[in-house]
Each structure stands twice: as structure tokens, then as C-alpha cells.
Amino acid sequence: MSELEPMCPEGMTQEEQDEFWMEQAYQLALRSQEEGEVPVGAVVVLDNRLIAEGWNQPIQKHDPTAHAEMMALQKAGKVLQNYRLVDTTLYVTLEPCPMCASAMVHARVKRLVYAAEDLKTGAADSAFQLLNHARMNHQVESVSGVLREKCSALLSRFFQQRRQAHKEAKRLAAKKSSI
């Protein structure tokens, strides 16, 4: 398969497996944040094995499609040597946007597990329901809220710090222009 290939410990319930893999996605979200990106991480799992991972990189890559989910889906396709990701589960720390949800449908991802809802652009359950839309040729099962508090807190802190930095930059610019 891939050089990644860690497995979830045997004997876990589905809920425990979901938490295990979401923790992996959370660690990637931290990496994303360290790189100055919105902290979102994603992993693709097949048969309880990690086959691909991704984290937000649109700023760094100058690519509006470099969302965590898209990066993980692209890598999974290469690992499986197929653009169809049948029987895979995508774990992501934030509800996917319409672009990412559409890619999941096209790739035939079986299951999505996400942590935090995105009330503005979430396309699994919140703002849109693309994964189970009647006109879509594939339906993706979704589970929300796995490690919700932890992932939501990370995102909230990130945006709060970003707003504070922006406010401080405006203050310094105003001070500089008054001199």
C-alpha cells in the first residue's frame, strides 16, 4: 500500500476507531496551523489502515483547491492506483465545503466522519447536503461531532488570533500614519 500504513489497534468499537482516526486528522490540523494555514486535517482510511493524509495548504501552494480533504483524496487515489476510493472513510476536522464534498461523491468515498460543523459553507449537513442529495449518483454516509469540542476550539483560537493580529496591524498602521 503506502509507507503510511499505521493501523488502528484491534478490538476497538466503531466509535473508538472514529476517535482514533480523528486524532490523526487533528495532528495534521496542528501542522496546517504551524504552516500559517487554517487548521484543518484529513486522513483516508481503508480496512482500518491509513492510506493517505492531507492538511490545508492553499496559501502555501497558491492553490484554492489545496484543502485538507482534496490533498488526502488525491494521495489516496495514487496509493490505490484508482480515482474511485470505494470502501474508504475520510476523517476531517471540519465539515467539508461543496468542492470537497463533490470530490468525495465523485471518488465514491463510502463514509465521511467530521468533527466541527461549518455553518457557513459545510456541505455534508450544515449549509448544504451534497453527500446525500437525491440527484447525486453516489451517496456518502456521514457522521458528525467526533472530537467536536477539541477541533472547534482549535479553529476558534486560530481565527481569534488572526482577528487580533489584524486589529493590531490596523492600530500600528494608524499610529504610523499619524506621525
mmCIF file of C-alpha atoms in Angstrom:
data_model
loop_
_atom_site.group_PDB
_atom_site.id
_atom_site.type_symbol
_atom_site.label_atom_id
_atom_site.label_comp_id
_atom_site.label_asym_id
_atom_site.label_seq_id
_atom_site.Cartn_x
_atom_site.Cartn_y
_atom_site.Cartn_z
ATOM 1 C CA MET A 1 0.000 0.000 0.000
ATOM 2 C CA SER A 2 1.816 3.074 1.268
ATOM 3 C CA GLU A 3 4.618 3.940 3.607
ATOM 4 C CA LEU A 4 1.992 5.379 5.986
ATOM 5 C CA GLU A 5 0.047 2.229 6.812
ATOM 6 C CA PRO A 6 -0.478 2.596 10.578
ATOM 7 C CA MET A 7 -3.386 0.548 11.797
ATOM 8 C CA CYS A 8 -5.944 1.260 14.430
ATOM 9 C CA PRO A 9 -5.494 -1.077 17.418
ATOM 10 C CA GLU A 10 -7.615 -4.227 17.203
ATOM 11 C CA GLY A 11 -10.749 -4.737 19.268
ATOM 12 C CA MET A 12 -11.963 -1.130 19.189
ATOM 13 C CA THR A 13 -15.593 -0.233 18.708
ATOM 14 C CA GLN A 14 -16.506 1.875 15.655
ATOM 15 C CA GLU A 15 -16.808 4.918 17.914
ATOM 16 C CA GLU A 16 -13.327 4.329 19.324
ATOM 17 C CA GLN A 17 -11.913 3.825 15.827
ATOM 18 C CA ASP A 18 -13.514 7.089 14.709
ATOM 19 C CA GLU A 19 -11.898 8.909 17.633
ATOM 20 C CA PHE A 20 -8.524 7.269 16.926
ATOM 21 C CA TRP A 21 -8.508 8.358 13.276
ATOM 22 C CA MET A 22 -9.900 11.815 14.070
ATOM 23 C CA GLU A 23 -6.980 12.314 16.437
ATOM 24 C CA GLN A 24 -4.682 11.618 13.473
ATOM 25 C CA ALA A 25 -6.535 14.270 11.469
ATOM 26 C CA TYR A 26 -6.278 16.669 14.418
ATOM 27 C CA GLN A 27 -2.484 16.279 14.472
ATOM 28 C CA LEU A 28 -2.433 17.240 10.786
ATOM 29 C CA ALA A 29 -4.606 20.280 11.572
ATOM 30 C CA LEU A 30 -1.928 21.377 14.035
ATOM 31 C CA ARG A 31 0.654 21.025 11.262
ATOM 32 C CA SER A 32 -1.530 23.137 8.998
ATOM 33 C CA GLN A 33 -1.719 25.835 11.665
ATOM 34 C CA GLU A 34 2.062 25.783 12.136
ATOM 35 C CA GLU A 35 2.369 26.492 8.410
ATOM 36 C CA GLY A 36 0.081 29.534 8.689
ATOM 37 C CA GLU A 37 -2.938 27.813 7.189
ATOM 38 C CA VAL A 38 -6.456 27.382 8.557
ATOM 39 C CA PRO A 39 -6.058 24.351 10.865
ATOM 40 C CA VAL A 40 -7.823 21.526 9.067
ATOM 41 C CA GLY A 41 -6.503 17.993 8.732
ATOM 42 C CA ALA A 42 -7.792 14.880 6.972
ATOM 43 C CA VAL A 43 -6.968 11.195 6.677
ATOM 44 C CA VAL A 44 -8.290 8.481 4.372
ATOM 45 C CA VAL A 45 -8.662 5.013 5.871
ATOM 46 C CA LEU A 46 -9.302 1.697 4.132
ATOM 47 C CA ASP A 47 -9.709 -1.576 6.024
ATOM 48 C CA ASN A 48 -8.676 0.176 9.222
ATOM 49 C CA ARG A 49 -5.359 1.301 7.694
ATOM 50 C CA LEU A 50 -4.245 4.834 6.977
ATOM 51 C CA ILE A 51 -3.687 5.168 3.236
ATOM 52 C CA ALA A 52 -3.436 8.941 2.835
ATOM 53 C CA GLU A 53 -3.326 12.179 4.766
ATOM 54 C CA GLY A 54 -3.686 15.857 3.992
ATOM 55 C CA TRP A 55 -3.770 19.242 5.646
ATOM 56 C CA ASN A 56 -4.796 22.662 4.430
ATOM 57 C CA GLN A 57 -2.202 24.166 2.077
ATOM 58 C CA PRO A 58 -3.957 26.675 -0.234
ATOM 59 C CA ILE A 59 -1.863 29.655 0.935
ATOM 60 C CA GLN A 60 1.433 27.812 0.791
ATOM 61 C CA LYS A 61 0.709 26.151 -2.572
ATOM 62 C CA HIS A 62 -1.085 29.161 -4.084
ATOM 63 C CA ASP A 63 -3.873 26.725 -4.907
ATOM 64 C CA PRO A 64 -7.505 27.324 -3.941
ATOM 65 C CA THR A 65 -8.188 23.579 -4.207
ATOM 66 C CA ALA A 66 -5.462 22.545 -1.723
ATOM 67 C CA HIS A 67 -7.913 21.834 1.086
ATOM 68 C CA ALA A 68 -7.038 19.052 3.535
ATOM 69 C CA GLU A 69 -9.689 16.760 2.066
ATOM 70 C CA MET A 70 -8.572 17.316 -1.526
ATOM 71 C CA MET A 71 -4.937 16.672 -0.634
ATOM 72 C CA ALA A 72 -5.870 13.422 1.148
ATOM 73 C CA LEU A 73 -8.183 12.259 -1.656
ATOM 74 C CA GLN A 74 -5.511 12.908 -4.303
ATOM 75 C CA LYS A 75 -2.914 10.945 -2.344
ATOM 76 C CA ALA A 76 -5.369 8.094 -1.710
ATOM 77 C CA GLY A 77 -6.051 7.820 -5.434
ATOM 78 C CA LYS A 78 -2.342 7.490 -6.112
ATOM 79 C CA VAL A 79 -1.888 4.878 -3.383
ATOM 80 C CA LEU A 80 -4.834 2.821 -4.639
ATOM 81 C CA GLN A 81 -3.987 3.496 -8.302
ATOM 82 C CA ASN A 82 -7.632 4.402 -8.850
ATOM 83 C CA TYR A 83 -9.710 7.560 -8.796
ATOM 84 C CA ARG A 84 -12.502 5.556 -7.191
ATOM 85 C CA LEU A 85 -11.945 5.298 -3.466
ATOM 86 C CA VAL A 86 -14.567 2.612 -2.830
ATOM 87 C CA ASP A 87 -14.992 1.472 0.792
ATOM 88 C CA THR A 88 -12.816 4.269 2.183
ATOM 89 C CA THR A 89 -13.590 6.564 5.101
ATOM 90 C CA LEU A 90 -12.460 10.179 5.103
ATOM 91 C CA TYR A 91 -11.871 11.727 8.533
ATOM 92 C CA VAL A 92 -11.658 15.520 8.625
ATOM 93 C CA THR A 93 -11.590 18.049 11.448
ATOM 94 C CA LEU A 94 -14.043 20.457 9.759
ATOM 95 C CA GLU A 95 -17.173 19.730 7.744
ATOM 96 C CA PRO A 96 -16.213 19.707 4.044
ATOM 97 C CA CYS A 97 -17.053 22.581 1.721
ATOM 98 C CA PRO A 98 -19.043 22.000 -1.526
ATOM 99 C CA MET A 99 -15.855 21.427 -3.557
ATOM 100 C CA CYS A 100 -14.559 18.754 -1.192
ATOM 101 C CA ALA A 101 -17.959 17.118 -0.743
ATOM 102 C CA SER A 102 -18.407 16.896 -4.516
ATOM 103 C CA ALA A 103 -14.965 15.307 -4.875
ATOM 104 C CA MET A 104 -15.931 12.733 -2.243
ATOM 105 C CA VAL A 105 -19.083 11.832 -4.162
ATOM 106 C CA HIS A 106 -17.153 11.556 -7.432
ATOM 107 C CA ALA A 107 -14.486 9.393 -5.759
ATOM 108 C CA ARG A 108 -17.173 7.121 -4.264
ATOM 109 C CA VAL A 109 -15.951 7.577 -0.700
ATOM 110 C CA LYS A 110 -18.120 5.324 1.443
ATOM 111 C CA ARG A 111 -18.108 7.277 4.684
ATOM 112 C CA LEU A 112 -17.254 10.736 5.997
ATOM 113 C CA VAL A 113 -16.506 11.402 9.654
ATOM 114 C CA TYR A 114 -16.014 15.035 10.621
ATOM 115 C CA ALA A 115 -15.543 16.912 13.868
ATOM 116 C CA ALA A 116 -16.758 20.511 13.686
ATOM 117 C CA GLU A 117 -19.708 21.794 11.717
ATOM 118 C CA ASP A 118 -19.192 24.640 9.259
ATOM 119 C CA LEU A 119 -22.458 26.567 9.428
ATOM 120 C CA LYS A 120 -21.468 28.924 6.574
ATOM 121 C CA THR A 121 -20.215 26.530 3.896
ATOM 122 C CA GLY A 122 -20.497 22.994 5.251
ATOM 123 C CA ALA A 123 -21.750 20.700 2.505
ATOM 124 C CA ALA A 124 -22.418 17.490 4.444
ATOM 125 C CA ASP A 125 -25.186 18.629 6.773
ATOM 126 C CA SER A 126 -24.985 22.317 7.704
ATOM 127 C CA ALA A 127 -25.363 24.792 4.831
ATOM 128 C CA PHE A 128 -25.755 22.210 2.048
ATOM 129 C CA GLN A 129 -26.483 18.493 1.888
ATOM 130 C CA LEU A 130 -24.454 17.384 -1.129
ATOM 131 C CA LEU A 131 -23.382 13.984 0.152
ATOM 132 C CA ASN A 132 -26.892 12.589 0.136
ATOM 133 C CA HIS A 133 -28.547 14.775 -2.474
ATOM 134 C CA ALA A 134 -31.125 12.814 -4.468
ATOM 135 C CA ARG A 135 -29.601 13.883 -7.799
ATOM 136 C CA MET A 136 -26.112 12.707 -6.948
ATOM 137 C CA ASN A 137 -25.076 9.371 -8.442
ATOM 138 C CA HIS A 138 -23.475 8.240 -5.169
ATOM 139 C CA GLN A 139 -24.392 8.749 -1.532
ATOM 140 C CA VAL A 140 -21.804 9.190 1.236
ATOM 141 C CA GLU A 141 -22.673 8.178 4.779
ATOM 142 C CA SER A 142 -21.703 10.927 7.234
ATOM 143 C CA VAL A 143 -21.049 11.074 10.950
ATOM 144 C CA SER A 144 -20.527 14.408 12.685
ATOM 145 C CA GLY A 145 -19.230 15.547 16.042
ATOM 146 C CA VAL A 146 -16.301 13.174 16.618
ATOM 147 C CA LEU A 147 -13.852 15.209 18.765
ATOM 148 C CA ARG A 148 -16.046 18.253 18.024
ATOM 149 C CA GLU A 149 -15.009 20.301 21.072
ATOM 150 C CA LYS A 150 -11.284 19.764 20.551
ATOM 151 C CA CYS A 151 -11.350 20.587 16.836
ATOM 152 C CA SER A 152 -13.776 23.502 17.243
ATOM 153 C CA ALA A 153 -11.572 25.003 19.948
ATOM 154 C CA LEU A 154 -8.529 24.820 17.665
ATOM 155 C CA LEU A 155 -10.374 26.612 14.876
ATOM 156 C CA SER A 156 -11.842 29.219 17.239
ATOM 157 C CA ARG A 157 -8.429 30.027 18.733
ATOM 158 C CA PHE A 158 -6.898 30.285 15.259
ATOM 159 C CA PHE A 159 -9.484 32.772 13.992
ATOM 160 C CA GLN A 160 -9.429 34.739 17.249
ATOM 161 C CA GLN A 161 -5.635 35.100 16.972
ATOM 162 C CA ARG A 162 -5.957 36.069 13.325
ATOM 163 C CA ARG A 163 -8.534 38.775 14.156
ATOM 164 C CA GLN A 164 -6.344 40.098 16.982
ATOM 165 C CA ALA A 165 -3.295 40.244 14.687
ATOM 166 C CA HIS A 166 -5.321 42.064 12.029
ATOM 167 C CA LYS A 167 -6.624 44.532 14.608
ATOM 168 C CA GLU A 168 -3.094 45.169 15.911
ATOM 169 C CA ALA A 169 -1.776 45.692 12.377
ATOM 170 C CA LYS A 170 -4.507 48.271 11.738
ATOM 171 C CA ARG A 171 -3.692 50.004 15.026
ATOM 172 C CA LEU A 172 0.022 50.187 14.175
ATOM 173 C CA ALA A 173 -0.722 51.436 10.660
ATOM 174 C CA ALA A 174 -2.996 54.161 12.048
ATOM 175 C CA LYS A 175 -0.360 55.140 14.608
ATOM 176 C CA LYS A 176 2.351 55.252 11.923
ATOM 177 C CA SER A 177 0.246 57.417 9.595
ATOM 178 C CA SER A 178 -0.469 59.922 12.378
ATOM 179 C CA ILE A 179 3.235 60.548 12.977
#
